[in-house]
Coordinates of C-alpha atoms in Angstrom, one line a residue:
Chain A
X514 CA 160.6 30.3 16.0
X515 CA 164.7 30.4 16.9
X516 CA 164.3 32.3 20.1
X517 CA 167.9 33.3 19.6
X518 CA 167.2 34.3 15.9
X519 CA 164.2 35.9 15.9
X520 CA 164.2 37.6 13.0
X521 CA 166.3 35.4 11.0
X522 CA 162.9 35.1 8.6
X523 CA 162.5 37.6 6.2
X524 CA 158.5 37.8 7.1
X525 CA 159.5 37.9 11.0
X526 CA 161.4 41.3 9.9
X527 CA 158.3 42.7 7.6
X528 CA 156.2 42.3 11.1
X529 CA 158.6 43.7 13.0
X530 CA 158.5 47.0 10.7
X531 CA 154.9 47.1 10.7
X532 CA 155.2 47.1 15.2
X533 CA 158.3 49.8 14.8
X534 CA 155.8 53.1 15.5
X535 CA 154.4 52.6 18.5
X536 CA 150.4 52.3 19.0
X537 CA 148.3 53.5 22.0
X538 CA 146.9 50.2 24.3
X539 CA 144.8 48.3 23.7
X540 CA 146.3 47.8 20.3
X541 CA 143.2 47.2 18.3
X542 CA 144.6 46.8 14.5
X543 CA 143.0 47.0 11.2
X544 CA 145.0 45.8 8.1
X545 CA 143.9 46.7 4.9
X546 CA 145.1 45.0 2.3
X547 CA 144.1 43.3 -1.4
X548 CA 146.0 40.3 -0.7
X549 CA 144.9 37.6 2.0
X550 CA 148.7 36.9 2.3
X551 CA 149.5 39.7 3.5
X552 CA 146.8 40.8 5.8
X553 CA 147.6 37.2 7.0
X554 CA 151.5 38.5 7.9
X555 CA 150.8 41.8 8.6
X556 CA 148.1 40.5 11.4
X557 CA 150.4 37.1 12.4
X558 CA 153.1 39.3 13.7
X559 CA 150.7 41.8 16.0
X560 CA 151.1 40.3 19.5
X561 CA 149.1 41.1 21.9
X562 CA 145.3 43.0 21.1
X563 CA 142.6 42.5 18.6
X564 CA 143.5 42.4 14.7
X565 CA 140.9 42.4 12.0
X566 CA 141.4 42.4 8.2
X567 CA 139.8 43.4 4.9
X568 CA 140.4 44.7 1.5
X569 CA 140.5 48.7 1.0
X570 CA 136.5 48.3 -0.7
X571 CA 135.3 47.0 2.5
X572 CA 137.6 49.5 4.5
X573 CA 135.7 52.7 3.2
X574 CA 132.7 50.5 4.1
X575 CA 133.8 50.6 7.6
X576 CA 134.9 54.3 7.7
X577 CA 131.4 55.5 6.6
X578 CA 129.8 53.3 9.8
X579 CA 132.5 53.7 12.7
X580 CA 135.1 55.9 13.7
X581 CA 137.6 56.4 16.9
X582 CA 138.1 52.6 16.8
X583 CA 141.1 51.0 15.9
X584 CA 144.6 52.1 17.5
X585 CA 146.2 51.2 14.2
X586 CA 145.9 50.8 10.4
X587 CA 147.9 48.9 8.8
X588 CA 148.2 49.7 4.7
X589 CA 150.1 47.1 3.0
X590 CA 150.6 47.6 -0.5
X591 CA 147.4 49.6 -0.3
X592 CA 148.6 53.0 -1.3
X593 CA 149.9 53.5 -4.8
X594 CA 152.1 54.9 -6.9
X595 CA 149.6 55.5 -9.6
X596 CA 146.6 57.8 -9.2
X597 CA 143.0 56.3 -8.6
X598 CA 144.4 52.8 -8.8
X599 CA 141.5 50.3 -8.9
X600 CA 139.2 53.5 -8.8
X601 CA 140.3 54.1 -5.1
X602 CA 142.5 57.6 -4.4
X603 CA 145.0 57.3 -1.6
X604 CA 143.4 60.3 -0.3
X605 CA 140.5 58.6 0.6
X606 CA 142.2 55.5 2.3
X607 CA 144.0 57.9 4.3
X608 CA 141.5 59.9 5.5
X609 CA 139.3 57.2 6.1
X610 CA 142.5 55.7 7.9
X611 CA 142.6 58.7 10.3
X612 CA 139.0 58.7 10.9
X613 CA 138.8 54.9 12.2
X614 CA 141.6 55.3 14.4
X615 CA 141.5 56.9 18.2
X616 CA 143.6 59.8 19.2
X617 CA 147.0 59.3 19.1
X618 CA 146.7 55.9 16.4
X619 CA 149.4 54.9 14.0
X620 CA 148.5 54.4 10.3
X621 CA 151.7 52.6 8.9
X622 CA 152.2 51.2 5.4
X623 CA 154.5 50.2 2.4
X624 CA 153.9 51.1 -1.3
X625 CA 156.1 50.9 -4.5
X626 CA 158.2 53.8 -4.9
X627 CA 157.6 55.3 -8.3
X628 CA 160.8 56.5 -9.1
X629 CA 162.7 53.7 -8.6
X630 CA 165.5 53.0 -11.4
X631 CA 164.5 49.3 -11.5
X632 CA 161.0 50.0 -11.9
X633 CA 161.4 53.1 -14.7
X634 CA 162.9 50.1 -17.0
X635 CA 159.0 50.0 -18.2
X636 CA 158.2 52.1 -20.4
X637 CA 154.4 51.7 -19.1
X638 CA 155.7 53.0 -15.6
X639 CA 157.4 56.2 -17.2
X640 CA 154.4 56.9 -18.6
X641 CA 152.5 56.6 -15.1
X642 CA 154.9 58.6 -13.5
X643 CA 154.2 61.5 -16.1
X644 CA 150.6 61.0 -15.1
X645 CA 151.3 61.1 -11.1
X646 CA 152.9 64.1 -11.7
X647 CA 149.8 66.1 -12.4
X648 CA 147.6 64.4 -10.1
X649 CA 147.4 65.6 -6.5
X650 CA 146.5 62.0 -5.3
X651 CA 149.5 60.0 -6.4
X652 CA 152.3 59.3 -4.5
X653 CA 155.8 59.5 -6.5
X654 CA 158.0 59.7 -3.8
X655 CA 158.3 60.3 0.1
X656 CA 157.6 64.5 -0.2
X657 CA 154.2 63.2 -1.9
X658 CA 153.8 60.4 0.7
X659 CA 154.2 63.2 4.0
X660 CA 152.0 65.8 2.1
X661 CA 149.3 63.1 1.5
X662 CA 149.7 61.8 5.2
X663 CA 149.2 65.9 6.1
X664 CA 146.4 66.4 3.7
X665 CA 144.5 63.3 5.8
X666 CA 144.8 65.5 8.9
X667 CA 147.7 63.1 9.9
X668 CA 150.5 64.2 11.9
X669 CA 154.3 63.5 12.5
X670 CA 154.4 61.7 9.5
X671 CA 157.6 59.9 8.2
X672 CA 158.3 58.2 5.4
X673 CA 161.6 56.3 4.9
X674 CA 163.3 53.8 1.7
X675 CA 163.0 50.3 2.3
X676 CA 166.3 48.2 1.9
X677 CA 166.8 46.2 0.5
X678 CA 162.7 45.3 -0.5
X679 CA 160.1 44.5 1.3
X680 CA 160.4 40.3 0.6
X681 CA 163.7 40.4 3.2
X682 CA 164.1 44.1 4.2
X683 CA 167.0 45.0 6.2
X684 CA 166.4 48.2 7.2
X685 CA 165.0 51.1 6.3
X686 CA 166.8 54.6 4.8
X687 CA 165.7 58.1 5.9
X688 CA 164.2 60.2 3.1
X689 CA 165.4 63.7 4.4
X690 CA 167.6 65.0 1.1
X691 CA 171.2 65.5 3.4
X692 CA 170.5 61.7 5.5
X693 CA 169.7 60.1 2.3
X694 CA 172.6 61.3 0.5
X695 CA 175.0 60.9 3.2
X696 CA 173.4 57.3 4.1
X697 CA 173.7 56.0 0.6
X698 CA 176.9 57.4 0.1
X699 CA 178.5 55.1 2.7
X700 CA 176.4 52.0 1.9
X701 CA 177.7 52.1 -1.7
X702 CA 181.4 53.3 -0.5
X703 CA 181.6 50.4 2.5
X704 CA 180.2 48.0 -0.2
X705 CA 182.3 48.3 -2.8
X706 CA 183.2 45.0 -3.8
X707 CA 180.1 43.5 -4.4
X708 CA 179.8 45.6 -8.2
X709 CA 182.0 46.0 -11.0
X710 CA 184.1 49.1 -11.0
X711 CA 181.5 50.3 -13.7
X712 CA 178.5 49.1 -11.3
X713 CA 180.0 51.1 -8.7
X714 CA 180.9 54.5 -10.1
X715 CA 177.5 54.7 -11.6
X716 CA 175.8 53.9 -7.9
X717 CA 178.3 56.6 -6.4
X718 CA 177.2 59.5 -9.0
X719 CA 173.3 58.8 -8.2
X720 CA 174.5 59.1 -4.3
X721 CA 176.6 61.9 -5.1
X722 CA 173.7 63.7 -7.1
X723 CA 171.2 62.9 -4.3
X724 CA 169.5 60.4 -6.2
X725 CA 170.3 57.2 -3.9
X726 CA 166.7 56.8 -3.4
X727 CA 166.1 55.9 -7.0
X728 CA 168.1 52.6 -6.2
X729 CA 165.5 51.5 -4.3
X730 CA 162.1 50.1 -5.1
X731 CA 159.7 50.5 -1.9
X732 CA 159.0 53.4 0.5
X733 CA 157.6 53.0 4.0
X734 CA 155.4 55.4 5.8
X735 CA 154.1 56.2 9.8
X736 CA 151.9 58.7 10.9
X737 CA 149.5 59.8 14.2
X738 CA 146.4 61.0 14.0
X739 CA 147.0 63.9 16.7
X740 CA 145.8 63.7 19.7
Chain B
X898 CA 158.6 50.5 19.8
X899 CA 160.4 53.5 18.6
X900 CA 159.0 56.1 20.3
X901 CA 159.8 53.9 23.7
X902 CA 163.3 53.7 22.4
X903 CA 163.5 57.6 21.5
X904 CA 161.8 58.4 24.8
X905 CA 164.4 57.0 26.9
X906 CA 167.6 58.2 24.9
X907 CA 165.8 61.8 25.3
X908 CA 164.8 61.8 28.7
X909 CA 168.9 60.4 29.9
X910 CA 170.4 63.2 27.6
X911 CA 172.1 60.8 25.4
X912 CA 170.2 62.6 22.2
X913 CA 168.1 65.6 22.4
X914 CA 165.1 64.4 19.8
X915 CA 163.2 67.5 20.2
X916 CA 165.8 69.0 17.8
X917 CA 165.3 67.8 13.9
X918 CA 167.2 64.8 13.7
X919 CA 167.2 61.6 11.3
X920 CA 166.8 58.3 11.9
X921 CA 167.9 55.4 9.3
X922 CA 166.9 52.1 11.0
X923 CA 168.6 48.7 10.3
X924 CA 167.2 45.2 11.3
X925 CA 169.2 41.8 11.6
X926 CA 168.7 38.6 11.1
X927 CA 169.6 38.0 15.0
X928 CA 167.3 39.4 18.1
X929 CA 168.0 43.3 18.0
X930 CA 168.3 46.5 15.8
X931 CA 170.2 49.3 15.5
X932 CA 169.6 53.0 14.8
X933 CA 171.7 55.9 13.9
X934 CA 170.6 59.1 14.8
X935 CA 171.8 61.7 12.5
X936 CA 171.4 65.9 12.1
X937 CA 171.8 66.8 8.8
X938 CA 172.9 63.4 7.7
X939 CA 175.8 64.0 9.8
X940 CA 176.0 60.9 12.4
X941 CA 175.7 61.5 15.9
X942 CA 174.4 58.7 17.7
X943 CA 174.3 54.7 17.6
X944 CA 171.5 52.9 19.3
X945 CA 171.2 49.1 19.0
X946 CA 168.1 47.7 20.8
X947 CA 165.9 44.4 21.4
X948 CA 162.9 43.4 22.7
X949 CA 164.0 40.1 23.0
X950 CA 167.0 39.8 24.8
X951 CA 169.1 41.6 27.1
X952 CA 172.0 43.5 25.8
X953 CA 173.5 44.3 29.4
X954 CA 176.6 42.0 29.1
X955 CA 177.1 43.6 25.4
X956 CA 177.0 47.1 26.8
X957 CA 179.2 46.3 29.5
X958 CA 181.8 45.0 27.1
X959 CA 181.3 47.9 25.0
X960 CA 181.9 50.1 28.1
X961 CA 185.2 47.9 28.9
X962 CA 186.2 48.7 25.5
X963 CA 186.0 52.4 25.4
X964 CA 187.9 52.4 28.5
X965 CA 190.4 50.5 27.2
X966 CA 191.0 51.7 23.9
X967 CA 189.2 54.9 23.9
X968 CA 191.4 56.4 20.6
X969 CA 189.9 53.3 18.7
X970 CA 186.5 52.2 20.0
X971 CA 183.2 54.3 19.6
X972 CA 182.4 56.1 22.7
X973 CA 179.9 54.0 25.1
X974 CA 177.2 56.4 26.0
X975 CA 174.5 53.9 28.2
X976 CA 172.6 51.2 28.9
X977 CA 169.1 50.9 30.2
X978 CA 165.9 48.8 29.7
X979 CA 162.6 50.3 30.1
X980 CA 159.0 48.6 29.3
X981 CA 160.8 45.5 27.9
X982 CA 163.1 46.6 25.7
X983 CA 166.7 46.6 26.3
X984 CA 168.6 49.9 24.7
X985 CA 172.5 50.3 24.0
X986 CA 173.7 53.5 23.3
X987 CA 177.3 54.0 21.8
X988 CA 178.4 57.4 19.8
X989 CA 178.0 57.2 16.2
X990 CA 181.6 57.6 13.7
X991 CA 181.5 58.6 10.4
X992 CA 184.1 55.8 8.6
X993 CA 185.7 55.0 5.7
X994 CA 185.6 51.2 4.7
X995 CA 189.4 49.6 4.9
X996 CA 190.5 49.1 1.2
X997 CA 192.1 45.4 2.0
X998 CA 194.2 46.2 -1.4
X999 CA 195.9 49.4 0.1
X1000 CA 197.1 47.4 3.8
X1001 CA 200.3 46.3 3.0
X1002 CA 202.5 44.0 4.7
X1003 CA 203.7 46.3 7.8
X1004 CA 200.7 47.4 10.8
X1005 CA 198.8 50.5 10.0
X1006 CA 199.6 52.9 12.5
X1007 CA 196.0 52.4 14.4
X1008 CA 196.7 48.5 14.4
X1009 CA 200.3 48.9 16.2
X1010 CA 199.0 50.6 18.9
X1011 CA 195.9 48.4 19.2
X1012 CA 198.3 45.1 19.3
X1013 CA 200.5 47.3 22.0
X1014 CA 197.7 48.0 24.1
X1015 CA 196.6 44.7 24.8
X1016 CA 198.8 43.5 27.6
X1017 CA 197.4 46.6 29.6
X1018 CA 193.2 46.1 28.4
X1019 CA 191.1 45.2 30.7
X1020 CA 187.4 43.5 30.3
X1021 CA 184.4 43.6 31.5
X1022 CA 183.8 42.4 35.1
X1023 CA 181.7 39.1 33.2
X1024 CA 184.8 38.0 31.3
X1025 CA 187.3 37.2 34.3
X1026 CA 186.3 34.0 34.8
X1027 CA 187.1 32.7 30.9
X1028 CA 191.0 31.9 31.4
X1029 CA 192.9 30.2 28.5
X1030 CA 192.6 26.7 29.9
X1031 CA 188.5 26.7 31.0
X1032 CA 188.5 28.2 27.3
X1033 CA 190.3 25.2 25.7
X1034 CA 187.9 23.0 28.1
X1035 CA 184.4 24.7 27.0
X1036 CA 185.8 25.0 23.2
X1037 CA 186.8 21.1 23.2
X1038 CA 183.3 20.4 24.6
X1039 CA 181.3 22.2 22.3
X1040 CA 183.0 20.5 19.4
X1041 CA 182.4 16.8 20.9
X1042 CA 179.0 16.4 19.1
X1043 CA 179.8 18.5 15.8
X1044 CA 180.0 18.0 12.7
X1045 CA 183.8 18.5 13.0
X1046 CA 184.4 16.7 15.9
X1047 CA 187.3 15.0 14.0
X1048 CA 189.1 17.8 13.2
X1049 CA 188.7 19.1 16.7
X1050 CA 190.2 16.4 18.0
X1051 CA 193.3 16.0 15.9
X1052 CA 193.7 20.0 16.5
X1053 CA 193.5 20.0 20.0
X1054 CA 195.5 16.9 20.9
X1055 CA 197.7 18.1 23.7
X1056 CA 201.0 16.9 22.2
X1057 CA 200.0 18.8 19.0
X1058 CA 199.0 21.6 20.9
X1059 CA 201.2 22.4 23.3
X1060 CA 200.7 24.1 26.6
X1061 CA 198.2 27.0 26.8
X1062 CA 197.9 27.4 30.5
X1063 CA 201.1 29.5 30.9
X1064 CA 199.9 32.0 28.2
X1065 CA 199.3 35.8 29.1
X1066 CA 195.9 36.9 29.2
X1067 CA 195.1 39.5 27.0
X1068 CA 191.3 40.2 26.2
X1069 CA 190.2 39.9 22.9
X1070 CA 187.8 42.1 20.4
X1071 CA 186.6 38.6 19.2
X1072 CA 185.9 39.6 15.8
X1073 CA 188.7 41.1 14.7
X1074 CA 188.1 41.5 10.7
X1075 CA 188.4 43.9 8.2
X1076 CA 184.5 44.6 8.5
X1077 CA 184.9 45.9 11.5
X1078 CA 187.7 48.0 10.9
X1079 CA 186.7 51.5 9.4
X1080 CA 189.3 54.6 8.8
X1081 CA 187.5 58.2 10.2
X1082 CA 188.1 61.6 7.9
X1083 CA 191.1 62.3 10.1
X1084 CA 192.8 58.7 9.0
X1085 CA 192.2 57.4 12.6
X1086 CA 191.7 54.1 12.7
X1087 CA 188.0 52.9 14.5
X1088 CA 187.2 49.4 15.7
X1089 CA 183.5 48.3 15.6
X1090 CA 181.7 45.6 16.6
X1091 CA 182.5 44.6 20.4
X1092 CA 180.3 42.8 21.6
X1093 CA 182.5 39.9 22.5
X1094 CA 185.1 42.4 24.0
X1095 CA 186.8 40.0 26.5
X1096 CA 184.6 36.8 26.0
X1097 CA 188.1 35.3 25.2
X1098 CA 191.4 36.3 26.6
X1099 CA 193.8 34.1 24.2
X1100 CA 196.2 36.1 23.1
X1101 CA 196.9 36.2 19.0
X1102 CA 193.0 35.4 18.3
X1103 CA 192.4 38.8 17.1
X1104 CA 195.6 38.6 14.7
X1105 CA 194.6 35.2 13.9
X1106 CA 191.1 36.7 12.4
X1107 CA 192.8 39.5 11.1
X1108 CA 195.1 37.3 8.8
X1109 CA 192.2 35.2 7.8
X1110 CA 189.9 38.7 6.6
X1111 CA 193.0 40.0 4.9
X1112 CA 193.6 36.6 2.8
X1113 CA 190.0 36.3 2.3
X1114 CA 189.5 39.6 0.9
X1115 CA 192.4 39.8 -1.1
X1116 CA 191.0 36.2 -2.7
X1117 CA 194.3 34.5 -1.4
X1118 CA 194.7 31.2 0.5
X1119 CA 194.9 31.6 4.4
X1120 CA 198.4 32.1 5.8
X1121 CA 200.4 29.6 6.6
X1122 CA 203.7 29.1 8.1
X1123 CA 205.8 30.9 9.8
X1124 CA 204.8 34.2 11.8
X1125 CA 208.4 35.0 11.8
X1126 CA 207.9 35.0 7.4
X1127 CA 204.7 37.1 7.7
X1128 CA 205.7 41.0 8.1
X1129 CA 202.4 41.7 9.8
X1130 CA 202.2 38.6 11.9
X1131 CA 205.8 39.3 13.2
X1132 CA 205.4 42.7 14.0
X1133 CA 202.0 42.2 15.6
X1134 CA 202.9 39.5 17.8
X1135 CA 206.3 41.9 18.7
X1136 CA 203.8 44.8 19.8
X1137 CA 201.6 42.0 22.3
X1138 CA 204.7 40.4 23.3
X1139 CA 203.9 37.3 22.3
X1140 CA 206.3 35.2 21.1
X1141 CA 205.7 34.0 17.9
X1142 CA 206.2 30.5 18.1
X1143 CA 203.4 30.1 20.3
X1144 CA 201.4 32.2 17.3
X1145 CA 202.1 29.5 15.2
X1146 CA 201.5 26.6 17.4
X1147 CA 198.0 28.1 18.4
X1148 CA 196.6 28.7 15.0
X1149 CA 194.5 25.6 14.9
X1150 CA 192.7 26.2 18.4
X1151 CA 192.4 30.2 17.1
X1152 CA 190.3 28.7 14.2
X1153 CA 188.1 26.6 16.6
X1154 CA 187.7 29.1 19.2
X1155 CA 186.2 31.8 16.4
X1156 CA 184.1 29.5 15.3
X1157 CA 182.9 29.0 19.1
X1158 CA 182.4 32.5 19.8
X1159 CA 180.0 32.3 16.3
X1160 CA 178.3 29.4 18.2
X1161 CA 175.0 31.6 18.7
X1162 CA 175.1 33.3 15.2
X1163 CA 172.6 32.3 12.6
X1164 CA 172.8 29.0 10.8
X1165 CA 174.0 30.9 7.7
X1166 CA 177.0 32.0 9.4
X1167 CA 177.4 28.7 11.4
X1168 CA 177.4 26.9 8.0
X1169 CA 180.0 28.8 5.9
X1170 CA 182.2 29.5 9.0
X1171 CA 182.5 25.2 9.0
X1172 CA 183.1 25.5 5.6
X1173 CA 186.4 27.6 5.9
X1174 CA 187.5 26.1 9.3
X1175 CA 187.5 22.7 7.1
X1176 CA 189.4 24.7 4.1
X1177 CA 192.0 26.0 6.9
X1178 CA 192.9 22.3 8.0
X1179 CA 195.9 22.7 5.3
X1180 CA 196.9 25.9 6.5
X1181 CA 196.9 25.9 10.4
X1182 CA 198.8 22.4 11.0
X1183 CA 201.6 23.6 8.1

């Protein structure tokens, strides 16, 4: 690693999110996730205390046997957008989440935001985000993302926009409705020659009607389960 | 590591967080990141912080520069490091991006008085030491075994050059591009970015930079000749007192010494920053 540079790799950065909220010592991690890669980056970038893996079947497993054991839960890409993807509800996860960790445990996680522009270019995910709408479980956007966390018996939950994406984020965007606009106003304002006049004036009327959020295609989450 | 980071800015009363606030978090590519704390999504406070290196000569540059130009730099609020992490805590300005288009050839009012004020600056107590000739030592150094070593050379020939011992010492922002220049709702201009507040104390650097942004952005070739031809240049150098035949002579080590003070930046940076110093070989020995 470039001691100076730490976090000059994009994967360096996505660990560094995942240690942002802080967990209670002894740091005992769990990260669920369906893809070996990324329980493998999620868990590389821990540090210090014990990290073990698995996919969100075999987490349910482990909520029905233990509990009070792990002083965070990692969940990425494990939530979704949809409702009852691969037969699991995020309401479940979550709660089985809160009822593996110990007092005061962070459950942290990224997901697809469902509203994003890019990803509304299908008509397959219009029709999914019709469907989320009536379902209780899915998560559209980061109101549905807090109320979940709540619903879990989670607490001080927050749930930001990832920018740019998750492969090389750069930072991460507060979902409060005045932050966000005012936030994505001055990112598209300072960075206004990178589009086309056209490119532009489109990006500023999203900002301008609150709808910054929509430029971008993930959503990150942190909550406690209270002490 | 946020809530150690939120913890500490609390308990000095540098931000309440007990009252709803906001937080939009940005990472780097470098060793720290940087926060601004917001209350209704209006901005209130900056924090930058690392838990991999220190950031106590940054904040006491940033501290320098408040003093010294306190119409133009963000207030410096603290330093402190607690449990490993080092925090920097500067007030946070809502800013207008500087349409490059819209500068003209004259100083914006904000600039003249910057370029005025620099005789008086002062930096921070680290920076004493770096006078123009140990600068001019260390810069010919570090370009012995680079890539453009040659160029170097020819630049910094002494009969080419010229002396530099002589010159005034005037501390520098370091980074003195239209980035880092922002206009506030009142039309006041604001100055970001100093962390290399008085690493350098060669006067005209910052003019130097602040010609190459302009052409850049404006997708014209780097000045060349004259500062006396230059409207900007001349009036710039007028308000430092610097006469502007030493500007012109200087502009080659001004390119190597930016590229020095980028010495610890990413490769990225490193590589394109080469890249132009090699494009400016036309330009700086005009």
């Amino acid at each position: 690693m470039d001691l100076r540079h730490p976090y000059s790799d994009p994967s360096a950065r996505v660990q560094l999110l995942y240690r942002l909220p802080t967990a209670p010592a002894p740091r005992r991690l769990l990260v669920v996730a369906e893809s070996p890669e990324l329980r493998s980056e999620v868990a590389a970038g821990w540090g210090s205390g014990e990290v073990m893996a698995c996919d969100s079947a075999g987490f349910l497993r482990l909520a029905t046997e233990r509990s009070d054991c792990f002083d965070a839960v990692a969940l990425p890409s494990t939530l979704s957008a949809r409702a009852a993807s691969r037969g699991i509800r995020n309401g479940h996860l979550l709660r089985a989440a809160c009822r593996l960790l110990t007092p005061g445990g962070v459950v942290v996680g990224h997901l697809e935001h469902a509203r994003a522009l890019r990803r509304l270019k299908r008509p397959s995910a219009v029709v999914q985000l019709i469907a989320a709408a009536f379902d209780g479980d899915a998560i559209c956007g980061p109101t549905g993302c807090c109320r979940l966390l709540r619903q879990a018996g989670l607490a001080a939950g927050e749930c930001y926009y990832v920018q740019p994406h998750m492969h090389s984020p750069m930072g991460l965007v507060p979902s409060e409705a005045a932050a966000a606009r005012a936030h994505f106003l001055r990112a598209v304002r300072s960075a206004r020659h990178h589009w086309r006049a056209s490119g532009h004036v489109v990006r500023l009327a999203l900002c301008w009607a609150g709808l910054g959020g929509m430029l971008q295609g993930e959503l990150f989450f942190w909550a406690r389960r209270p002490c | 590591m946020l809530s150690t980071v939120l913890e500490l800015v609390d308990e000095r009363g540098w931000f309440d967080t007990a009252t709803p606030h906001e937080k939009a978090i940005h990472l780097t590519r470098g060793h720290c990141l940087w926060m601004l704390l917001s209350r209704g999504g209006k901005l209130h406070t900056h924090v930058k912080f690392s838990d991999c290196l220190s950031l106590e000569v940054e904040a006491a540059r940033c501290a320098a520069a408040s003093r010294s130009y306190p119409e133009l730099a963000p207030r410096f609020v603290g330093y402190a490091r607690h449990r490993g992490i080092d925090i920097l805590v500067s007030s946070a300005v809502e800013s207008a991006a500087i349409d490059p288009m819209t500068f003209g050839d004259q100083l914006p009012p904000g600039l003249a008085d910057y370029f005025s004020a620099m005789p008086r600056a002062r930096a921070a107590a680290d920076a004493a030491a770096t006078a123009n000739a140990a600068l001019l030592e260390k810069v010919a150094h570090y370009f012995e075994a680079h890539p453009l070593a040659a160029l170097a050379r020819q630049w910094l020939e002494p009969s080419r050059l010229g002396p530099i011992a002589d010159l005034a010492t005037m501390p520098q922002h370091g980074d003195f591009v239209l980035n880092n220049l922002g206009r506030l709702p009142t039309g006041r201009l604001v100055v970001f970015d100093w962390e290399d507040y008085g690493a350098v104390s060669l006067p005209g650097l910052d003019l130097f930079t602040l010609e190459l942004s302009l052409a850049d952005r404006r997708g014209l070739a780097p000045a060349r000749g004259r500062a006396a031809d230059r409207p900007l240049a001349r009036e710039a150098c007028a308000a430092m007192g610097l006469p502007q035949s030493d500007y012109d002579r200087l502009m080659p080590l001004y390119a190597l010494v930016f590229r020095y003070l980028k010495r610890n930046y990413g490769p990225e940076v490193r590589e394109r920053m080469d890249a132009e110093i090699t494009g400016l070989a036309g330009a700086v020995l005009a």
